[in-house]
Coordinates of C-alpha atoms and ligand atoms in Angstrom, one line a residue:
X1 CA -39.9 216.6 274.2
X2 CA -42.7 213.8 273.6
X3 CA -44.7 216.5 272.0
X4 CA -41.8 216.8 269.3
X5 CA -44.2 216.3 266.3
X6 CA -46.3 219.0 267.3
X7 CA -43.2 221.1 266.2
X8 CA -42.8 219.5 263.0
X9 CA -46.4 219.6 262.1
X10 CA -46.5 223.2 262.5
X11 CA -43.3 223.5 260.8
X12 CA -44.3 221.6 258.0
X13 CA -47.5 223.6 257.5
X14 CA -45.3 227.4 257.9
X15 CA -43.1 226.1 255.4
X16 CA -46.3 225.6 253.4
X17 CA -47.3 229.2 253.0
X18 CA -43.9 231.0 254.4
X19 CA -41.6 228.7 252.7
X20 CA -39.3 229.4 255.5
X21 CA -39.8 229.3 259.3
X22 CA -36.5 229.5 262.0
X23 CA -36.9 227.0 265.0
X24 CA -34.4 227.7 267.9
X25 CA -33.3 224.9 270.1
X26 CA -30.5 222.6 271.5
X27 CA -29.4 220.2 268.7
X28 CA -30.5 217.1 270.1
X29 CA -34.1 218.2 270.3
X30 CA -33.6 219.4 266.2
X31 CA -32.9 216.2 265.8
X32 CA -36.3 214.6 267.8
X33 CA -38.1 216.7 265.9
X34 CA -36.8 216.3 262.2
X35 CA -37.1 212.2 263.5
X36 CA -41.1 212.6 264.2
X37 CA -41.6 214.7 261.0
X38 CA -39.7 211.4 259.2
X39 CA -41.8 209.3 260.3
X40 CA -44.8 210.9 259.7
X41 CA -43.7 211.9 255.7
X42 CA -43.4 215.4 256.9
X43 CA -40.9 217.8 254.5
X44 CA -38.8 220.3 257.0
X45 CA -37.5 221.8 253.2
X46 CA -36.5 225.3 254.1
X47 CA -36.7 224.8 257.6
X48 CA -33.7 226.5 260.1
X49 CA -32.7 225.1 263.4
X50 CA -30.5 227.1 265.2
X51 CA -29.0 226.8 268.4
X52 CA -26.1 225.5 270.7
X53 CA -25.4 224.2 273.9
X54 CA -23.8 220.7 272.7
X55 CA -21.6 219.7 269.7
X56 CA -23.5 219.3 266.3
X57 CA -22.0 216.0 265.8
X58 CA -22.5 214.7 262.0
X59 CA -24.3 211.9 263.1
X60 CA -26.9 214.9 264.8
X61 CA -26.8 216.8 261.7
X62 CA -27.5 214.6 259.2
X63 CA -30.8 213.5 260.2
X64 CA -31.2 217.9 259.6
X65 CA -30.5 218.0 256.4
X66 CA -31.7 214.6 255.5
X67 CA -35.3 216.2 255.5
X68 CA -34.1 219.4 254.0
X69 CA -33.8 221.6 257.2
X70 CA -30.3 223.2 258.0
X71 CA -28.6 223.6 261.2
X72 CA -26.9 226.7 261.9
X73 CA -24.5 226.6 265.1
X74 CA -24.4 229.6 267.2
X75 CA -21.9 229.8 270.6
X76 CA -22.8 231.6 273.6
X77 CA -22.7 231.8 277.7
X78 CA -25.4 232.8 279.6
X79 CA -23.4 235.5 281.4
X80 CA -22.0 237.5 278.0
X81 CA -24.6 236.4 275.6
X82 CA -23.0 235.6 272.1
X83 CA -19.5 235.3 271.2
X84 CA -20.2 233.2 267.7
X85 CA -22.3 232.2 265.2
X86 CA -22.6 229.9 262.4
X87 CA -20.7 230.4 258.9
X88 CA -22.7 230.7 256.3
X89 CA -19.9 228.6 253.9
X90 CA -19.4 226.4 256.6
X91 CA -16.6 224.0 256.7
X92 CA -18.1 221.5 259.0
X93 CA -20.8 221.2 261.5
X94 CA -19.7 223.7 263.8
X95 CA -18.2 226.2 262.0
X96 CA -18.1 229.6 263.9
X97 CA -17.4 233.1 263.1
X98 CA -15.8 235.0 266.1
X99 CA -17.6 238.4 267.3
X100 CA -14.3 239.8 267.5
X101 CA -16.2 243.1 268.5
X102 CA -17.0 242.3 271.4
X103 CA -14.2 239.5 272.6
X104 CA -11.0 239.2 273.0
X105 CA -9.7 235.6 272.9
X106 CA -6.7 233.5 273.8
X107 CA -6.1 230.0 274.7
X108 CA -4.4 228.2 277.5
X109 CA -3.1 224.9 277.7
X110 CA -4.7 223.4 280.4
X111 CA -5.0 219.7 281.3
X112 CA -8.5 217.5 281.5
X113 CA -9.3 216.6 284.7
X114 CA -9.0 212.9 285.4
X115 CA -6.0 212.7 282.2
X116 CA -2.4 213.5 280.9
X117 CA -4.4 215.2 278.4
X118 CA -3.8 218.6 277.7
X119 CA -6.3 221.2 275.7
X120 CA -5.8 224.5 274.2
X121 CA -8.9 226.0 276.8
X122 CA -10.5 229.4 275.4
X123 CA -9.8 232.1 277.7
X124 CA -12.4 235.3 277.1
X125 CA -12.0 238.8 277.8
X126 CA -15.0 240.9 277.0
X127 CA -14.6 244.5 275.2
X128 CA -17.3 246.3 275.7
X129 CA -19.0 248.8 278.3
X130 CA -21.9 247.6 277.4
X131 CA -21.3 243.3 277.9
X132 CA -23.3 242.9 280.7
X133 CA -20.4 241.4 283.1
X134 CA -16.7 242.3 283.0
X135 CA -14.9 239.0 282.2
X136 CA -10.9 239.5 282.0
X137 CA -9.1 236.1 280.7
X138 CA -12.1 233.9 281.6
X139 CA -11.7 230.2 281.0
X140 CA -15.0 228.8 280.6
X141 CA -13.9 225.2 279.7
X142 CA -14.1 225.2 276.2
X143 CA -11.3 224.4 273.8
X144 CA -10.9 224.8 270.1
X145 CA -9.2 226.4 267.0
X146 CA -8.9 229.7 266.3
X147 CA -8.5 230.0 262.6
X148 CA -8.5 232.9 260.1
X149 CA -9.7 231.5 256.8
X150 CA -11.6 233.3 254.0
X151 CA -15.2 231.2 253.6
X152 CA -17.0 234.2 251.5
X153 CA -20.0 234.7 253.8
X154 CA -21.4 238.0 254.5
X155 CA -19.9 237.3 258.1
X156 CA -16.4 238.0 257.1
X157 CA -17.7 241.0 254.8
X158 CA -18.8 242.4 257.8
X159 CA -15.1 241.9 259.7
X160 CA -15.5 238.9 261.4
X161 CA -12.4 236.7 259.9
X162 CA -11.6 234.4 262.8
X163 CA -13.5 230.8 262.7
X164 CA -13.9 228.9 266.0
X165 CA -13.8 225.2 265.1
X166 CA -13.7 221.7 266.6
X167 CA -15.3 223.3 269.8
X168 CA -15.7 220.8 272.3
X169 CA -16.7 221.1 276.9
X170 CA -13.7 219.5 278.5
X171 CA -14.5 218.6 281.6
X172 CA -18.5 218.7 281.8
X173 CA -20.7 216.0 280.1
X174 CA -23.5 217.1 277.7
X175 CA -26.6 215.4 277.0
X176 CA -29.7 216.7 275.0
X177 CA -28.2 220.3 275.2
X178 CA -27.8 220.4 279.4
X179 CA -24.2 220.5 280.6
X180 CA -23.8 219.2 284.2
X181 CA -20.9 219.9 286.3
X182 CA -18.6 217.3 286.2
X183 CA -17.9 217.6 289.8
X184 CA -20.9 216.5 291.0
X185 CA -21.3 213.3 289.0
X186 CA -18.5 212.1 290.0
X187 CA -19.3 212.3 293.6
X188 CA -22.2 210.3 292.7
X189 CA -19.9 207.8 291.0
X190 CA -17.5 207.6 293.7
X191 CA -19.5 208.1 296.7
X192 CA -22.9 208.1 297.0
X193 CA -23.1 204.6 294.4
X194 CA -20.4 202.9 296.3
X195 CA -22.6 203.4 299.5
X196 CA -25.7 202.5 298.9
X197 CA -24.8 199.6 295.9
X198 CA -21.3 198.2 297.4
X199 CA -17.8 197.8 295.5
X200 CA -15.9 200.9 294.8
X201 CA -15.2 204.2 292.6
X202 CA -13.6 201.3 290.2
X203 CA -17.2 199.9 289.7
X204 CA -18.9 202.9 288.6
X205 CA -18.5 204.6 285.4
X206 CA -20.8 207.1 283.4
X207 CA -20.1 206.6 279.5
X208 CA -20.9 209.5 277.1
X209 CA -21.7 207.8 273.8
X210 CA -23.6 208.5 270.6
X211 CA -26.1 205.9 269.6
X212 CA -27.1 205.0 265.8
X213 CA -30.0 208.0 265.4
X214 CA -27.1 210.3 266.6
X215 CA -28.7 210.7 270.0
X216 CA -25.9 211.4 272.9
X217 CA -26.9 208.4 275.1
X218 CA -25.3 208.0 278.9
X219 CA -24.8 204.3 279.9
X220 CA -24.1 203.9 283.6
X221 CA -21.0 200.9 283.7
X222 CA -21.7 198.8 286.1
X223 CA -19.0 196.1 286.9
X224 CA -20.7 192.7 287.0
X225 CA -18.7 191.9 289.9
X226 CA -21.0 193.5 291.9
X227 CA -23.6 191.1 291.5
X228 CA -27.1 191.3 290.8
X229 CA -28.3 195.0 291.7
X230 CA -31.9 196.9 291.5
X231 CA -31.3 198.8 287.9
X232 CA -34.4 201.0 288.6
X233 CA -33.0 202.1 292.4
X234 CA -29.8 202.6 290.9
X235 CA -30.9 205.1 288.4
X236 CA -33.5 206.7 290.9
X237 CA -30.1 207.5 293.2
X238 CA -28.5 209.0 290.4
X239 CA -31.7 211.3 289.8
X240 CA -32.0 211.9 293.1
X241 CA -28.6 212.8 293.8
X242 CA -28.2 215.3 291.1
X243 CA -31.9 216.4 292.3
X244 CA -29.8 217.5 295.7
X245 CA -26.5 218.7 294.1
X246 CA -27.4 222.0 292.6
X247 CA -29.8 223.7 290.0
X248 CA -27.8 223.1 286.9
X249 CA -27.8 219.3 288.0
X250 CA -30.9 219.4 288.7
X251 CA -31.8 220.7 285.5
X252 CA -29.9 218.2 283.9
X253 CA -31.7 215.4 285.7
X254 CA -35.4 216.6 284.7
X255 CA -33.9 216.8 280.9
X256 CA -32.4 213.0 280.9
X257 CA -35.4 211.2 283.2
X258 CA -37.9 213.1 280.4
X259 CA -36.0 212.2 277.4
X260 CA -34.5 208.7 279.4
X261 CA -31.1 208.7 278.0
X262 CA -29.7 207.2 281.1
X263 CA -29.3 203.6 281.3
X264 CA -27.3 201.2 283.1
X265 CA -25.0 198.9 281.4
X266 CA -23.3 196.0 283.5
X267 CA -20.0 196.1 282.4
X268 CA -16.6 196.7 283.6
X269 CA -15.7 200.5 283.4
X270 CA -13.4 201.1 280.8
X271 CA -10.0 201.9 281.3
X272 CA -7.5 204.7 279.0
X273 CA -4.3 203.1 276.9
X274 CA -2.1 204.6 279.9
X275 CA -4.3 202.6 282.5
X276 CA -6.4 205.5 283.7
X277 CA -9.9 205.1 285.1
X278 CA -12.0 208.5 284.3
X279 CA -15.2 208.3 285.7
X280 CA -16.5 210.1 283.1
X281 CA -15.9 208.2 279.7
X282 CA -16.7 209.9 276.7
X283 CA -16.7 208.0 273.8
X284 CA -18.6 211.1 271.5
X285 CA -15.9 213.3 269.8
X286 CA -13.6 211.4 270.6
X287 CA -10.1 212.7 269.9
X288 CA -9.4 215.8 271.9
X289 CA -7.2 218.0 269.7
X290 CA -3.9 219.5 270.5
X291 CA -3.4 220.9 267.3
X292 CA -3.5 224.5 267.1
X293 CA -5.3 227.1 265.2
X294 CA -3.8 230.1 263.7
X295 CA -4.0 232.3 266.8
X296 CA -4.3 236.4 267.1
Ligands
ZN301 ZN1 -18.3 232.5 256.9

């Protein structure tokens, strides 16, 4: 990640005699890269980053196609491989075709953990002998539109009329393209920091916001109440923790201390309009939508 120029530099001098080179990787590290070829007067003109794993936000996507790359958005799991991809007329961001071919989809209303919110969660069945596991009516925590809309893109010449749009996780956190079980932060939050810092789960909040370079940033709210606190043993629990918890966390953990997006904040947790405390605040994307797409 510290070695983002390297990319760009060899980018820069494909472009030079290819006119066109395809770099695959989570949006947030597109956005490092296209940042460190900036600064350095590099030209990304013809460049394609492709990839998934956390929302393209505008803010992400500008600094893209500010140096003349383009993002294409693609939608997969690990388990089933791909189940979207990019329009090439897009309408936003994150504009997805649907491999009906191989999916069936529906959507369930389903409430957010921690809220009176409730989100139209995909629900996948796969259709082919060949997908390489059997899912039946699989919720995988997503929610979105499902929209059929004519863009003119060889996509939809091929078949492939629904759009999946306004894709969003709703109840895991993303940062720089690792999604970590929410579960497990939020024993952090409410157990393991209340332990070893004092106060309570009402002291402790992990905040999911997007600073000015478009960069998903996690703050760690710490109420000021608590008094003065180590800042450095704080955030070294928190590593530590999710070191323990599982794989994916631990992923997560090596991802964040390497590109140091967690920081602590003191500062009262904030609190929902209906007086809810989530432990997990997301600020990013805000307004989950409960409109509806045009459905199958
Ligand atoms: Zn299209």
């Amino acid at each position: 990640m510290s070695q983002a120029i390297k990319i760009a530099r060899w980018a820069a001098k494909t472009l030079e005699t290819k006119n066109t080179c395809l770099i695959r990787t989570h949006v947030s590290l597109a956005v490092r890269i296209c940042i460190a070829a900036r600064e350095e007067g590099l030209k990304l003109t013809g460049a394609t980053f492709m990839g998934g794993g956390e929302p393209p936000t505008p803010a992400k996507i500008a600094h893209i196609t500010h140096i003349g790359a383009r993002w294409i958005p693609t939608y997969f799991f690990t388990e089933v491989g791909a189940v979207g991809i990019g329009c090439a007329q897009p309408f936003d961001e994150n504009d997805l075709h649907f491999f009906k071919d191989a999916f069936a989809l529906i959507q369930l209303p389903s409430p957010v953990p921690g809220s009176n919110i409730v989100v139209d969660a995909f629900c996948f069945t796969t259709l082919l002998p060949s997908a390489p596991k059997i899912m039946l009516n699989v919720a995988i925590d997503d929610y979105g539109m499902i929209e059929r809309r004519t863009c003119h893109c060889p996509l939809e010449g091929y078949g492939f009329t629904e759009h999946l749009c306004h894709v969003r996780s709703f109840h895991k956190l993303t940062g720089e393209g690792v999604t970590l079980v929410g579960s497990e932060m939020l024993h952090i939050l409410e157990e393991v920091l209340p332990a070893r810092f004092g106060g309570s789960p009402l002291n402790y909040q992990l905040l999911e916001e997007e600073d000015e370079q478009g960069f998903t940033r996690l703050s760690l709210l710490v109420s000021p109440s608590l008094g003065a606190i180590d800042e450095e043993a704080l955030i070294s629990t928190v590593m530590e923790s999710l070191k323990q918890s599982s794989v994916a966390a631990d992923l997560a953990r090596a991802i964040w201390n390497q590109a140091k997006i967690l920081r602590v904040k003191r500062m009262e947790p904030l609190w929902t309009l209906r007086g809810k405390l989530m432990p997990l605040h997301l600020t990013k994307g805000q307004k989950l939508p409960i409109e509806k797409g045009e459905k199958k």
